[in-house]
Amino acid sequence: MKTTIGLLLATVESMLGKSKRAYCTLYHTLFT
């Protein structure tokens, strides 16, 4: 179970990292 949680966290973290970059780009496109 610990392995599953670790894998899930790693996946979420990588998704958030990509999303953060996408949101920054979107934000700058819309608000500048």
GROMACS .gro file of C-alpha atoms in nm, residues 18-28:
model
   11
   18LYS     CA    1   0.338   2.043  -1.574
   19SER     CA    2   0.009   2.213  -1.488
   20LYS     CA    3   0.187   2.492  -1.303
   21ARG     CA    4   0.392   2.573  -1.612
   22ALA     CA    5   0.080   2.560  -1.830
   23TYR     CA    6  -0.113   2.784  -1.591
   24CYS     CA    7   0.174   3.035  -1.584
   25THR     CA    8   0.178   3.048  -1.963
   26LEU     CA    9  -0.200   3.082  -1.977
   27TYR     CA   10  -0.197   3.351  -1.709
   28HIS     CA   11   0.067   3.558  -1.888
   0.00000   0.00000   0.00000
